[in-house]
Coordinates of C-alpha atoms and ligand atoms in Angstrom, one line a residue:
X1037 CA -0.6 9.8 38.8
X1038 CA -1.5 10.3 35.4
X1039 CA 1.5 12.7 33.6
X1040 CA 0.8 15.6 33.5
X1041 CA -0.3 16.8 29.9
X1042 CA 1.4 19.1 28.5
X1043 CA -0.5 22.0 26.3
X1044 CA 1.2 20.5 23.2
X1045 CA -1.6 18.0 23.0
X1046 CA -4.4 20.4 23.3
X1047 CA -4.8 22.2 20.5
X1048 CA -8.0 24.0 19.2
X1049 CA -8.2 24.8 15.4
X1050 CA -10.6 27.7 15.0
X1051 CA -12.1 29.3 12.4
X1052 CA -11.3 27.0 9.6
X1053 CA -13.9 25.1 7.1
X1054 CA -13.7 21.5 8.1
X1055 CA -13.7 19.4 4.9
X1056 CA -14.5 15.6 4.7
X1057 CA -15.0 13.3 1.6
X1058 CA -18.6 13.5 1.9
X1059 CA -19.4 17.3 4.1
X1060 CA -17.9 20.5 4.6
X1061 CA -18.8 22.9 7.0
X1062 CA -17.6 25.7 9.3
X1063 CA -16.3 24.2 11.9
X1064 CA -13.7 24.0 14.8
X1065 CA -11.4 21.2 15.8
X1066 CA -10.3 20.2 19.7
X1067 CA -7.6 18.1 19.8
X1068 CA -6.3 16.1 22.7
X1069 CA -4.0 13.4 23.2
X1070 CA -3.7 12.6 19.8
X1071 CA -7.1 12.3 19.3
X1072 CA -9.7 14.4 17.7
X1073 CA -12.1 15.0 20.4
X1074 CA -15.0 17.3 19.2
X1075 CA -15.8 19.0 15.9
X1076 CA -18.3 22.2 16.1
X1077 CA -19.0 25.7 16.8
X1078 CA -18.6 27.5 19.7
X1079 CA -16.6 24.7 21.8
X1080 CA -15.8 24.3 25.3
X1081 CA -12.7 23.3 25.8
X1082 CA -10.2 22.7 28.6
X1083 CA -7.8 26.5 29.3
X1084 CA -4.2 26.0 28.4
X1085 CA -5.1 24.9 24.6
X1086 CA -2.7 26.0 22.0
X1087 CA -4.8 27.9 19.5
X1088 CA -4.4 27.6 15.8
X1089 CA -6.0 30.3 13.1
X1090 CA -7.4 28.7 10.4
X1091 CA -9.1 31.4 8.8
X1092 CA -9.7 31.1 5.2
X1093 CA -8.5 27.7 5.1
X1094 CA -9.2 24.5 4.8
X1095 CA -9.1 21.8 8.0
X1096 CA -8.6 18.0 6.1
X1097 CA -7.6 14.9 6.9
X1098 CA -3.9 14.3 6.4
X1099 CA -3.0 12.7 3.2
X1100 CA -2.4 8.9 2.8
X1101 CA 0.1 7.7 0.2
X1102 CA -1.0 4.7 -0.8
X1103 CA 2.1 3.6 -2.7
X1104 CA 5.7 4.4 -1.9
X1105 CA 9.3 3.0 -2.0
X1106 CA 11.5 4.8 0.3
X1107 CA 15.2 3.2 0.1
X1108 CA 14.3 0.9 -1.9
X1109 CA 16.9 -1.7 -3.2
X1110 CA 16.3 -2.2 -6.7
X1111 CA 18.0 -2.2 -10.1
X1112 CA 21.6 -2.4 -8.1
X1113 CA 21.1 1.3 -6.6
X1114 CA 19.0 2.1 -3.1
X1115 CA 16.3 4.8 -3.7
X1116 CA 17.9 8.1 -2.4
X1117 CA 15.0 9.0 -0.5
X1118 CA 14.6 6.8 2.5
X1119 CA 12.2 6.8 5.5
X1120 CA 13.2 10.0 6.9
X1121 CA 13.8 12.4 3.8
X1122 CA 10.9 10.8 2.1
X1123 CA 8.2 11.2 5.2
X1124 CA 9.9 14.5 6.1
X1125 CA 8.8 15.5 2.3
X1126 CA 5.4 14.1 2.9
X1127 CA 4.9 16.1 5.6
X1128 CA 5.9 19.4 3.7
X1129 CA 3.0 18.5 1.1
X1130 CA 0.3 17.7 3.3
X1131 CA 0.6 13.6 4.0
X1132 CA 0.3 12.3 7.3
X1133 CA 0.8 8.7 6.3
X1134 CA 2.5 6.6 3.5
X1135 CA 2.0 2.9 2.9
X1136 CA 5.0 1.2 1.7
X1137 CA 6.2 -1.9 0.4
X1138 CA 7.9 -4.9 1.5
X1139 CA 9.6 -6.4 -1.4
X1140 CA 11.4 -9.6 -0.7
X1141 CA 13.7 -11.2 -3.2
X1142 CA 13.0 -14.4 -5.5
X1143 CA 13.2 -16.7 -2.7
X1144 CA 13.6 -14.8 0.5
X1145 CA 11.2 -15.5 3.2
X1146 CA 8.4 -12.8 3.4
X1147 CA 8.7 -12.4 7.0
X1148 CA 12.5 -12.0 7.2
X1149 CA 12.3 -9.1 4.8
X1150 CA 9.0 -7.7 6.4
X1151 CA 11.5 -7.9 9.9
X1152 CA 14.3 -5.9 7.9
X1153 CA 11.8 -3.6 6.3
X1154 CA 10.6 -2.7 9.8
X1155 CA 14.2 -2.3 11.2
X1156 CA 14.8 0.6 8.1
X1157 CA 11.5 2.3 8.8
X1158 CA 10.8 2.3 12.5
X1159 CA 13.8 4.7 13.6
X1160 CA 13.5 6.9 10.7
X1161 CA 9.5 7.8 10.2
X1162 CA 8.2 11.1 10.7
X1163 CA 4.5 10.2 10.4
X1164 CA 2.5 7.0 10.8
X1165 CA 3.2 4.2 8.0
X1166 CA 2.4 0.8 7.1
X1167 CA 3.4 -1.9 4.6
X1168 CA 1.8 -3.9 1.6
X1169 CA 4.1 -7.3 1.3
X1170 CA 4.9 -8.1 -2.5
X1171 CA 4.8 -11.9 -3.5
X1172 CA 7.9 -12.6 -5.8
X1173 CA 8.0 -16.1 -5.9
X1174 CA 5.6 -18.8 -4.5
X1175 CA 5.7 -21.9 -2.4
X1176 CA 3.3 -23.3 0.2
X1177 CA 6.2 -21.5 2.4
X1178 CA 5.1 -18.4 0.9
X1179 CA 1.3 -19.1 1.8
X1180 CA 2.0 -20.4 5.1
X1181 CA 3.9 -16.8 5.7
X1182 CA 0.7 -14.4 4.3
X1183 CA -1.2 -16.1 6.6
X1184 CA 1.1 -15.4 9.8
X1185 CA 1.3 -11.3 8.1
X1186 CA -2.2 -11.0 8.3
X1187 CA -2.5 -12.8 11.5
X1188 CA 0.3 -11.4 13.2
X1189 CA 1.6 -8.0 11.4
X1190 CA -1.4 -6.4 10.5
X1191 CA -0.6 -6.8 7.0
X1192 CA -4.1 -6.8 4.6
X1193 CA -2.9 -6.1 1.0
X1194 CA -0.1 -8.3 -0.8
X1195 CA 1.4 -7.0 -4.2
X1196 CA 1.6 -9.2 -7.4
X1197 CA 4.3 -7.7 -10.1
X1198 CA 3.0 -9.1 -13.5
X1199 CA 6.7 -7.5 -15.1
X1200 CA 10.3 -7.2 -14.2
X1201 CA 10.8 -10.6 -15.8
X1202 CA 13.2 -13.1 -13.5
X1203 CA 13.6 -10.3 -11.1
X1204 CA 9.7 -9.6 -9.2
X1205 CA 7.4 -11.4 -12.0
X1206 CA 4.9 -14.3 -11.4
X1207 CA 3.3 -16.1 -14.0
X1208 CA -0.8 -16.7 -14.2
X1209 CA -0.5 -20.1 -12.2
X1210 CA 1.4 -18.5 -9.4
X1211 CA -1.1 -15.3 -9.9
X1212 CA -3.9 -17.5 -8.8
X1213 CA -2.3 -19.0 -6.1
X1214 CA -1.5 -15.9 -4.3
X1215 CA -5.5 -14.3 -5.4
X1216 CA -6.9 -17.7 -3.8
X1217 CA -4.9 -17.1 -0.8
X1218 CA -5.6 -13.5 -0.4
X1219 CA -9.4 -14.7 -0.7
X1220 CA -9.2 -17.1 2.1
X1221 CA -7.4 -14.8 4.5
X1222 CA -9.7 -11.6 3.3
X1223 CA -6.9 -9.5 2.2
X1224 CA -6.6 -7.3 -0.9
X1225 CA -4.6 -8.0 -3.9
X1226 CA -2.6 -5.3 -5.7
X1227 CA -0.9 -5.8 -9.2
X1228 CA 2.0 -4.1 -10.8
X1229 CA 0.0 -4.2 -14.5
X1230 CA 2.4 -5.3 -17.2
X1231 CA 3.1 -7.9 -19.7
X1232 CA 6.3 -8.5 -18.4
X1233 CA 7.4 -11.2 -21.5
X1234 CA 6.1 -8.7 -24.1
X1235 CA 8.5 -6.1 -22.3
X1236 CA 11.2 -8.1 -22.4
X1237 CA 10.5 -8.9 -26.3
X1238 CA 10.3 -5.2 -26.9
X1239 CA 13.2 -4.4 -25.3
X1240 CA 15.2 -6.5 -27.4
X1241 CA 13.9 -4.9 -30.0
X1242 CA 14.4 -1.5 -29.3
X1243 CA 18.4 -2.2 -28.6
X1244 CA 18.4 -4.2 -31.7
X1245 CA 17.3 -1.1 -33.5
X1246 CA 20.2 0.7 -31.9
X1247 CA 17.4 2.9 -29.6
X1248 CA 19.5 2.9 -26.3
X1249 CA 18.0 6.4 -25.0
X1250 CA 14.9 6.7 -22.5
X1251 CA 12.8 7.0 -25.7
X1252 CA 13.5 3.3 -25.8
X1253 CA 11.5 2.7 -22.5
X1254 CA 8.5 4.2 -23.8
X1255 CA 8.8 2.3 -26.9
X1256 CA 9.1 -0.9 -25.0
X1257 CA 6.2 -0.6 -23.1
X1258 CA 3.1 0.5 -24.9
X1259 CA -0.1 1.4 -23.6
X1260 CA -2.0 -2.0 -24.6
X1261 CA 1.3 -4.0 -22.9
X1262 CA -0.3 -2.3 -19.5
X1263 CA -4.0 -2.6 -20.5
X1264 CA -3.9 -6.3 -21.4
X1265 CA -2.2 -7.2 -18.1
X1266 CA -4.8 -5.3 -16.5
X1267 CA -7.6 -6.9 -17.6
X1268 CA -5.8 -10.4 -17.0
X1269 CA -5.2 -9.3 -13.5
X1270 CA -8.9 -8.9 -13.3
X1271 CA -10.0 -11.7 -15.1
X1272 CA -7.6 -14.1 -12.6
X1273 CA -8.6 -12.0 -9.5
X1274 CA -12.1 -11.9 -9.5
X1275 CA -12.6 -15.8 -10.8
X1276 CA -10.9 -16.3 -8.0
X1277 CA -13.2 -14.2 -5.7
X1278 CA -10.2 -11.9 -5.0
X1279 CA -10.5 -8.1 -5.2
X1280 CA -8.0 -6.4 -6.7
X1281 CA -6.4 -2.7 -6.2
X1282 CA -4.3 -1.8 -9.5
X1283 CA -1.4 0.1 -8.5
X1284 CA 0.2 3.0 -11.0
X1285 CA -2.6 3.6 -13.6
X1286 CA -0.7 5.4 -16.0
X1287 CA -2.7 5.0 -19.7
X1288 CA -6.3 5.9 -20.8
X1289 CA -6.3 2.1 -22.0
X1290 CA -5.7 0.9 -18.4
X1291 CA -7.9 3.3 -16.9
X1292 CA -10.6 2.0 -19.1
X1293 CA -10.3 -1.4 -18.8
X1294 CA -11.0 -1.3 -15.4
X1295 CA -14.2 1.0 -15.8
X1296 CA -15.0 -1.9 -18.2
X1297 CA -14.4 -4.4 -15.6
X1298 CA -16.2 -2.1 -13.1
X1299 CA -19.1 -1.9 -15.3
X1300 CA -19.5 -6.0 -15.7
X1301 CA -19.6 -5.8 -11.6
X1302 CA -15.7 -7.0 -11.1
X1303 CA -14.6 -5.5 -7.6
X1304 CA -11.3 -3.6 -8.8
X1305 CA -9.8 -0.4 -7.5
X1306 CA -7.7 1.9 -9.5
X1307 CA -4.9 4.2 -8.4
X1308 CA -3.2 6.8 -10.6
X1309 CA -0.5 8.5 -9.2
X1310 CA 1.2 12.0 -8.7
X1311 CA 3.1 11.7 -12.2
X1312 CA 0.3 10.2 -14.5
X1313 CA -1.5 13.0 -12.9
X1314 CA 0.8 15.5 -13.3
X1315 CA 2.9 15.0 -16.2
X1316 CA 3.4 13.2 -19.4
X1317 CA 5.9 11.0 -21.7
X1318 CA 6.9 13.5 -24.0
X1319 CA 9.8 14.0 -21.7
X1320 CA 11.3 10.7 -22.8
X1321 CA 11.8 12.5 -26.0
X1322 CA 13.3 15.4 -24.5
X1323 CA 17.2 16.3 -26.1
X1324 CA 18.5 16.4 -22.6
X1325 CA 19.7 12.8 -21.5
X1326 CA 19.2 13.6 -17.8
X1327 CA 16.1 15.2 -18.1
X1328 CA 14.4 12.3 -20.4
X1329 CA 16.3 9.7 -18.1
X1330 CA 14.8 11.1 -14.7
X1331 CA 11.1 10.3 -15.9
X1332 CA 11.5 6.8 -16.2
X1333 CA 9.6 4.5 -14.3
X1334 CA 6.9 1.6 -15.0
X1335 CA 4.8 1.7 -16.5
X1336 CA 6.1 4.5 -18.1
X1337 CA 4.2 7.8 -18.8
X1338 CA 2.0 8.4 -21.6
X1339 CA 3.2 10.4 -24.7
X1340 CA -0.2 11.2 -25.2
X1341 CA -0.4 14.9 -23.4
X1342 CA -4.2 14.4 -22.6
X1343 CA -3.5 11.6 -20.7
X1344 CA -3.1 13.6 -17.2
X1345 CA -6.8 15.0 -17.8
X1346 CA -7.8 12.0 -18.7
X1347 CA -7.2 9.9 -15.3
X1348 CA -8.1 12.9 -13.3
X1349 CA -11.3 13.3 -15.0
X1350 CA -11.5 9.1 -14.3
X1351 CA -10.8 9.8 -10.3
X1352 CA -13.8 12.8 -10.4
X1353 CA -16.3 10.4 -12.2
X1354 CA -15.4 7.4 -9.8
X1355 CA -13.8 5.2 -12.4
X1356 CA -10.7 5.8 -10.4
X1357 CA -9.9 5.6 -6.7
X1358 CA -7.2 7.3 -4.7
X1359 CA -4.4 9.0 -5.4
X1360 CA -0.8 6.9 -4.8
X1361 CA 2.8 8.3 -5.8
X1362 CA 5.1 5.5 -6.7
X1363 CA 7.8 8.0 -4.8
X1364 CA 10.9 5.9 -5.5
X1365 CA 13.7 8.1 -6.1
X1366 CA 17.1 7.9 -7.8
X1367 CA 19.7 10.7 -8.5
X1368 CA 20.6 11.9 -11.8
X1369 CA 24.1 9.8 -11.4
X1370 CA 22.2 6.7 -10.0
X1371 CA 19.9 7.1 -13.6
X1372 CA 23.4 7.5 -15.5
X1373 CA 23.9 3.3 -14.7
X1374 CA 21.5 3.3 -17.9
X1375 CA 23.4 6.5 -19.9
X1376 CA 24.1 3.7 -22.8
X1377 CA 21.4 1.2 -22.1
X1378 CA 17.9 2.1 -21.3
X1379 CA 16.8 -0.9 -19.6
X1380 CA 19.6 -0.1 -16.7
X1381 CA 18.2 3.2 -16.0
X1382 CA 16.7 2.7 -12.2
X1383 CA 12.9 3.0 -12.3
X1384 CA 11.3 5.5 -10.7
X1385 CA 10.6 8.9 -9.9
X1386 CA 9.2 11.4 -6.8
X1387 CA 5.9 12.4 -6.0
X1388 CA 5.5 11.8 -2.5
X1389 CA 6.1 15.8 -1.6
X1390 CA 4.0 17.3 -4.6
X1391 CA 1.4 15.1 -4.8
X1392 CA -1.4 16.9 -3.0
X1393 CA -0.5 20.1 -4.9
X1394 CA -0.7 18.5 -7.9
X1395 CA -4.4 17.2 -7.0
X1396 CA -5.5 20.4 -6.4
X1397 CA -4.3 22.3 -9.1
X1398 CA -4.8 19.8 -12.0
X1399 CA -8.4 18.5 -9.9
X1400 CA -9.9 21.4 -7.9
X1401 CA -8.2 24.4 -9.4
X1402 CA -9.2 23.2 -13.2
X1403 CA -12.4 22.7 -12.2
X1404 CA -12.5 18.7 -12.3
X1405 CA -13.4 17.9 -8.5
X1406 CA -14.3 19.9 -6.0
X1407 CA -13.0 20.2 -2.1
X1408 CA -14.7 16.9 -0.9
X1409 CA -13.6 14.9 -3.9
X1410 CA -10.0 16.1 -3.1
X1411 CA -10.3 14.8 0.4
X1412 CA -11.6 11.3 -0.7
X1413 CA -9.0 10.7 -3.4
X1414 CA -5.9 12.0 -1.3
X1415 CA -7.2 10.6 2.2
X1416 CA -10.7 9.1 2.7
X1417 CA -10.8 6.1 0.0
X1418 CA -7.1 5.0 0.7
X1419 CA -8.5 4.9 4.2
X1420 CA -11.6 2.8 3.4
X1421 CA -9.9 0.5 0.9
X1422 CA -6.9 -0.5 3.2
X1423 CA -9.4 -0.8 6.4
X1424 CA -8.0 2.5 8.1
X1425 CA -11.4 4.0 8.2
X1426 CA -12.5 6.2 10.2
X1427 CA -9.5 6.1 12.3
X1428 CA -7.5 7.8 9.3
X1429 CA -8.9 9.5 6.6
X1430 CA -11.5 11.9 8.2
X1431 CA -12.1 14.9 10.8
X1432 CA -14.5 13.4 13.4
X1433 CA -14.3 13.1 17.3
X1434 CA -12.4 9.6 17.8
X1435 CA -10.4 9.8 14.4
X1436 CA -6.8 10.2 14.7
X1437 CA -5.5 13.8 14.8
X1438 CA -3.6 13.6 11.7
X1439 CA -4.8 16.7 10.3
X1440 CA -3.8 19.2 7.6
X1441 CA -4.7 23.1 7.8
X1442 CA -4.7 23.9 4.0
X1443 CA -4.1 27.2 2.4
X1444 CA -5.8 27.0 -1.2
X1445 CA -4.6 30.5 -2.0
X1446 CA -0.7 29.9 -2.0
X1447 CA 1.0 29.5 -5.5
X1448 CA 4.3 28.0 -5.6
X1449 CA 6.8 27.0 -8.7
X1450 CA 7.9 23.0 -7.9
X1451 CA 11.9 22.9 -8.1
X1452 CA 14.6 20.9 -7.2
X1453 CA 16.1 23.5 -5.7
X1454 CA 13.3 24.0 -2.9
X1455 CA 11.8 20.9 -2.4
X1456 CA 12.3 18.7 0.8
X1457 CA 13.2 15.3 -1.1
X1458 CA 16.8 13.9 -1.0
X1459 CA 16.7 13.2 -5.2
X1460 CA 18.4 15.9 -7.1
X1461 CA 15.4 16.1 -9.9
X1462 CA 11.7 16.7 -9.8
X1463 CA 9.7 15.5 -12.7
X1464 CA 7.2 18.6 -12.1
X1465 CA 10.4 21.1 -12.4
X1466 CA 8.9 24.5 -13.2
X1467 CA 4.9 24.0 -12.8
X1468 CA 3.5 26.2 -11.1
X1469 CA 0.8 24.6 -8.5
X1470 CA -1.5 26.0 -6.1
X1471 CA -2.8 24.8 -2.7
X1472 CA -0.2 24.0 0.6
X1473 CA -0.3 23.2 4.0
X1474 CA 0.2 25.9 6.3
X1475 CA -0.1 23.4 9.6
X1476 CA 0.3 19.4 9.7
X1477 CA -0.8 17.5 12.9
X1478 CA 0.8 14.2 13.1
X1479 CA -1.0 12.1 15.9
X1480 CA -1.9 15.8 17.0
X1481 CA 1.3 16.8 17.4
X1482 CA 2.4 19.9 15.1
X1483 CA 4.8 18.7 12.6
X1484 CA 4.5 21.6 10.4
X1485 CA 3.9 25.0 11.9
X1486 CA 3.0 28.2 9.7
X1487 CA 4.9 26.1 7.0
X1488 CA 7.7 25.3 9.1
X1489 CA 8.6 21.7 9.3
X1490 CA 9.0 20.4 12.9
X1491 CA 9.5 17.0 12.5
X1492 CA 11.7 14.4 14.2
X1493 CA 12.8 10.9 13.2
X1494 CA 11.0 7.9 14.6
X1495 CA 7.7 9.8 15.4
X1496 CA 5.7 7.9 13.2
X1497 CA 3.8 4.7 14.1
X1498 CA 3.4 1.3 11.9
X1499 CA -0.3 0.8 11.7
X1500 CA -1.7 -2.6 11.9
X1501 CA -4.4 -3.4 9.3
X1502 CA -7.1 -5.9 10.0
X1503 CA -8.5 -8.2 7.0
X1504 CA -12.0 -8.6 5.7
X1505 CA -12.4 -5.1 5.2
X1506 CA -16.1 -4.7 4.5
X1507 CA -15.6 -1.7 2.0
X1508 CA -13.7 -4.4 -0.6
X1509 CA -14.9 -7.9 0.4
X1510 CA -18.9 -7.3 1.2
X1511 CA -20.0 -7.4 -2.2
X1512 CA -17.7 -10.4 -3.0
X1513 CA -18.6 -12.5 0.0
X1514 CA -22.6 -11.8 -0.9
X1515 CA -21.9 -13.0 -4.5
X1516 CA -20.4 -15.7 -3.6
X1517 CA -23.2 -17.0 -1.7
X1518 CA -25.9 -15.8 -3.9
X1519 CA -24.2 -16.9 -7.3
X1520 CA -23.1 -20.1 -6.2
X1521 CA -22.7 -22.7 -9.0
X1522 CA -24.8 -26.3 -8.5
X1523 CA -24.8 -29.6 -10.3
X1524 CA -27.8 -30.2 -13.0
X1525 CA -29.8 -33.3 -11.6
X1526 CA -30.3 -35.3 -14.8
X1527 CA -30.6 -39.2 -15.3
X1528 CA -27.5 -40.7 -16.0
X1529 CA -26.8 -41.0 -19.9
X1530 CA -27.6 -44.5 -21.3
X1531 CA -27.1 -44.3 -24.8
X1532 CA -24.2 -45.0 -27.1
X1533 CA -20.4 -43.8 -26.3
X1534 CA -17.8 -43.2 -28.7
X1535 CA -14.8 -45.7 -29.2
X1536 CA -12.1 -43.9 -27.0
X1537 CA -9.4 -45.6 -28.9
X1538 CA -10.7 -44.0 -31.9
X1539 CA -7.3 -42.2 -33.4
X1540 CA -7.8 -38.9 -35.5
X1541 CA -6.9 -39.6 -39.2
X1542 CA -5.4 -36.2 -39.5
X1543 CA -1.5 -36.3 -41.1
X1544 CA 1.1 -35.9 -38.6
X1545 CA 2.1 -32.1 -39.7
X1546 CA -1.1 -30.9 -39.0
X1547 CA -0.7 -31.2 -34.9
X1548 CA 2.6 -29.1 -35.3
X1549 CA 0.9 -25.6 -33.9
X1550 CA -0.7 -27.7 -31.1
X1551 CA 3.1 -28.0 -29.7
X1552 CA 4.1 -31.1 -30.9
X1553 CA 3.4 -34.6 -29.6
X1554 CA 0.1 -34.9 -31.6
X1555 CA -3.5 -33.6 -30.1
X1556 CA -5.0 -34.8 -27.0
X1557 CA -7.6 -37.3 -27.0
X1558 CA -9.9 -34.5 -26.2
X1559 CA -10.0 -33.0 -29.1
X1560 CA -10.0 -36.1 -31.4
X1561 CA -6.4 -36.9 -31.4
X1562 CA -4.6 -40.2 -29.7
X1563 CA -2.1 -37.6 -28.2
X1564 CA 0.2 -39.7 -30.6
X1565 CA -0.7 -40.8 -34.1
X1566 CA 0.4 -43.9 -32.8
X1567 CA -1.3 -43.6 -29.9
X1568 CA -3.6 -46.6 -28.0
X1569 CA -5.9 -48.4 -30.3
X1570 CA -4.2 -47.5 -33.4
X1571 CA -1.7 -50.1 -33.5
X1572 CA -1.4 -51.6 -37.1
X1573 CA -4.2 -49.8 -38.2
X1574 CA -4.1 -47.7 -41.5
X1575 CA -6.1 -44.3 -40.9
X1576 CA -9.6 -44.1 -41.5
X1577 CA -12.5 -44.1 -39.5
X1578 CA -13.3 -47.6 -37.6
X1579 CA -15.7 -49.9 -39.7
X1580 CA -18.9 -49.2 -40.2
X1581 CA -18.1 -45.3 -39.6
X1582 CA -18.5 -42.4 -42.3
X1583 CA -15.0 -41.0 -43.3
X1584 CA -16.2 -37.6 -42.6
X1585 CA -12.5 -36.2 -43.7
X1586 CA -13.7 -37.5 -47.4
X1587 CA -17.3 -35.4 -46.7
X1588 CA -15.6 -31.7 -46.2
X1589 CA -17.2 -32.0 -42.5
X1590 CA -15.0 -31.8 -40.1
X1591 CA -15.6 -32.7 -36.2
X1592 CA -14.2 -32.4 -33.2
X1593 CA -15.6 -35.5 -32.0
X1594 CA -16.8 -39.0 -33.8
X1595 CA -20.4 -39.2 -33.9
X1596 CA -22.4 -42.2 -34.5
X1597 CA -25.7 -42.9 -34.1
X1598 CA -27.1 -45.5 -31.3
X1599 CA -26.8 -48.9 -32.5
X1600 CA -30.5 -49.2 -31.4
X1601 CA -31.3 -46.7 -33.7
X1602 CA -33.0 -47.8 -36.8
X1603 CA -31.7 -46.5 -40.1
X1604 CA -32.8 -43.5 -41.7
X1605 CA -33.1 -42.5 -45.4
X1606 CA -30.0 -40.3 -45.1
X1607 CA -28.1 -42.5 -43.1
X1608 CA -25.7 -42.6 -46.1
X1609 CA -25.3 -38.7 -45.6
X1610 CA -22.9 -37.4 -42.9
X1611 CA -24.3 -36.3 -39.7
X1612 CA -24.5 -32.5 -39.8
X1613 CA -23.9 -31.1 -36.4
X1614 CA -26.9 -28.8 -35.8
X1615 CA -25.4 -26.1 -33.9
X1616 CA -26.2 -23.6 -31.8
X1617 CA -23.9 -20.7 -30.6
X1618 CA -24.6 -19.8 -26.6
X1619 CA -23.4 -16.5 -25.4
X1620 CA -21.7 -18.2 -22.0
X1621 CA -22.4 -15.6 -19.5
X1622 CA -19.2 -13.3 -19.9
X1623 CA -19.2 -12.9 -23.9
X1624 CA -17.5 -16.2 -24.6
X1625 CA -19.0 -18.7 -27.1
X1626 CA -19.4 -22.5 -27.3
X1627 CA -20.8 -24.8 -29.3
X1628 CA -23.8 -27.1 -28.5
X1629 CA -24.4 -30.2 -30.9
X1630 CA -28.6 -30.4 -31.4
Ligands
LIG1858 O1 7.2 -0.8 -10.1 C1 7.3 -0.3 -9.0 O2 6.5 0.0 -8.6 C2 8.6 0.1 -8.0 C3 9.6 -0.9 -8.6 C4 9.0 1.2 -8.6 N1 9.6 1.6 -9.7 C5 8.8 2.2 -11.1 O3 9.0 2.1 -12.1 N2 7.2 2.3 -10.7
LIG1859 ZN1 5.4 -0.9 -9.8
LIG1860 ZN1 5.8 0.9 -6.8

């Protein structure tokens, strides 16, 4: 006998305007057992359904926050918003799913870390959630665990840190291994893009200059340090045929790097966050230490006050994709661990509660995006990129009943005094924002009713995500087939070959820039001035060859006419390379000798 269905599981949302990323229409929505059953006008529904009046409101897919760190152990502290307070605050702001991060310590098993994070989250979450997994070290064991996570745990996204030197940071060689593995598994690679070595150097410089306040955080991580890493990560991933998702895009330069690479056909997605859309880095120069430190996250907010609008414009025109928050909150007391040294201020800020209102205010109300684009950047695009669509991110029959009845007319002033987060600071303090949820449904259950929270711990479920997301991989797979490099079939070279033992007559000192030990044979050196073939020989060319160094011509390989070639009138003159510069695809250049 099927259990009696409570009328709670049957809800009819009437009189609203349904807004999806691609279309908006006046329509009613009927939910039963956690799934959207019907969308349309004059619906015929079973008796006993709960009626929700959505007149003058929008009925939108629940927000998806692609980037949170609830109760993250980091920099000697644990983020103060945990999986309960953090997801409760998410509901208050209209978000019905978060994708958080499992971040193993270097050397810690990825599966062990995954299990630990599941144990933290499952009993507490108020809404559905999923996990990205960070790769903070590399070995064959890590590769094997990535395979297991994709096959058995529903993970389809892995994050690399290019910053936090000696803590989470990977080098290029390790990054390439992760990208290759992601590609083999059909998983999306994500990156925290900052040049961590340059950050470490600039941090030292700032402290040597006596700059210990939060302004030092901004000075030590300028935009170029973010943009360089974005460009490098895109090159490394796409050369590995792996798609890339750049988390927390914080600057114009980083956004421009993504745009430029996308125009060249690279597969890269960009995620601005509520913080970079809603405020800026002038706060690091505030006279109140707690205020300035409360804005410390990495990459930092940018002192250029036009950055938020610029990033919103990139969302509007599709150069950037979806909005996360990087919600990783530390109280003022926790931030005060860095009161004398900015490098010790735990990095992270709030956002999970205010994300949707910030995007509505700075985007829709300010005329940069419309309501469909609002749905796209706060929900649908994230669902597509992380292979959740249309289960999540759409109001349509068969989709999960994760629904928000959005009131666009409401106005409020953001404050730590009234927000639902556990943290005692809010980076949007005092800002007037528009738009707020009147009702929120999670799995068809009302978790916010008439503005009142009705959440319960553990209600949320972990959502598995399959690999090989077509939205992410189709073009790369297609390109790999259609643009496969092929060896050129040619007759074997039959001419003379240079004397491999020839050692460059260049003096010892000239090689120090090559990192010591002389130059490699490939570049005309012997790898060591006393390398093979040079024993007992005075410097200079082998017998019968022109001493090119006397003539002022420099070649990095020795050229000689094939022995069978007859002498020519200009034989006593040095051989001048006829050089032609070929522009390689991608803008490099190479010399070929004619
Ligand atoms: O870097 C991150 O994404 C984590 C550690 C949160 N902190 C931050 O400053 N962004
Ligand atoms: Zn990060
Ligand atoms: Zn993060």
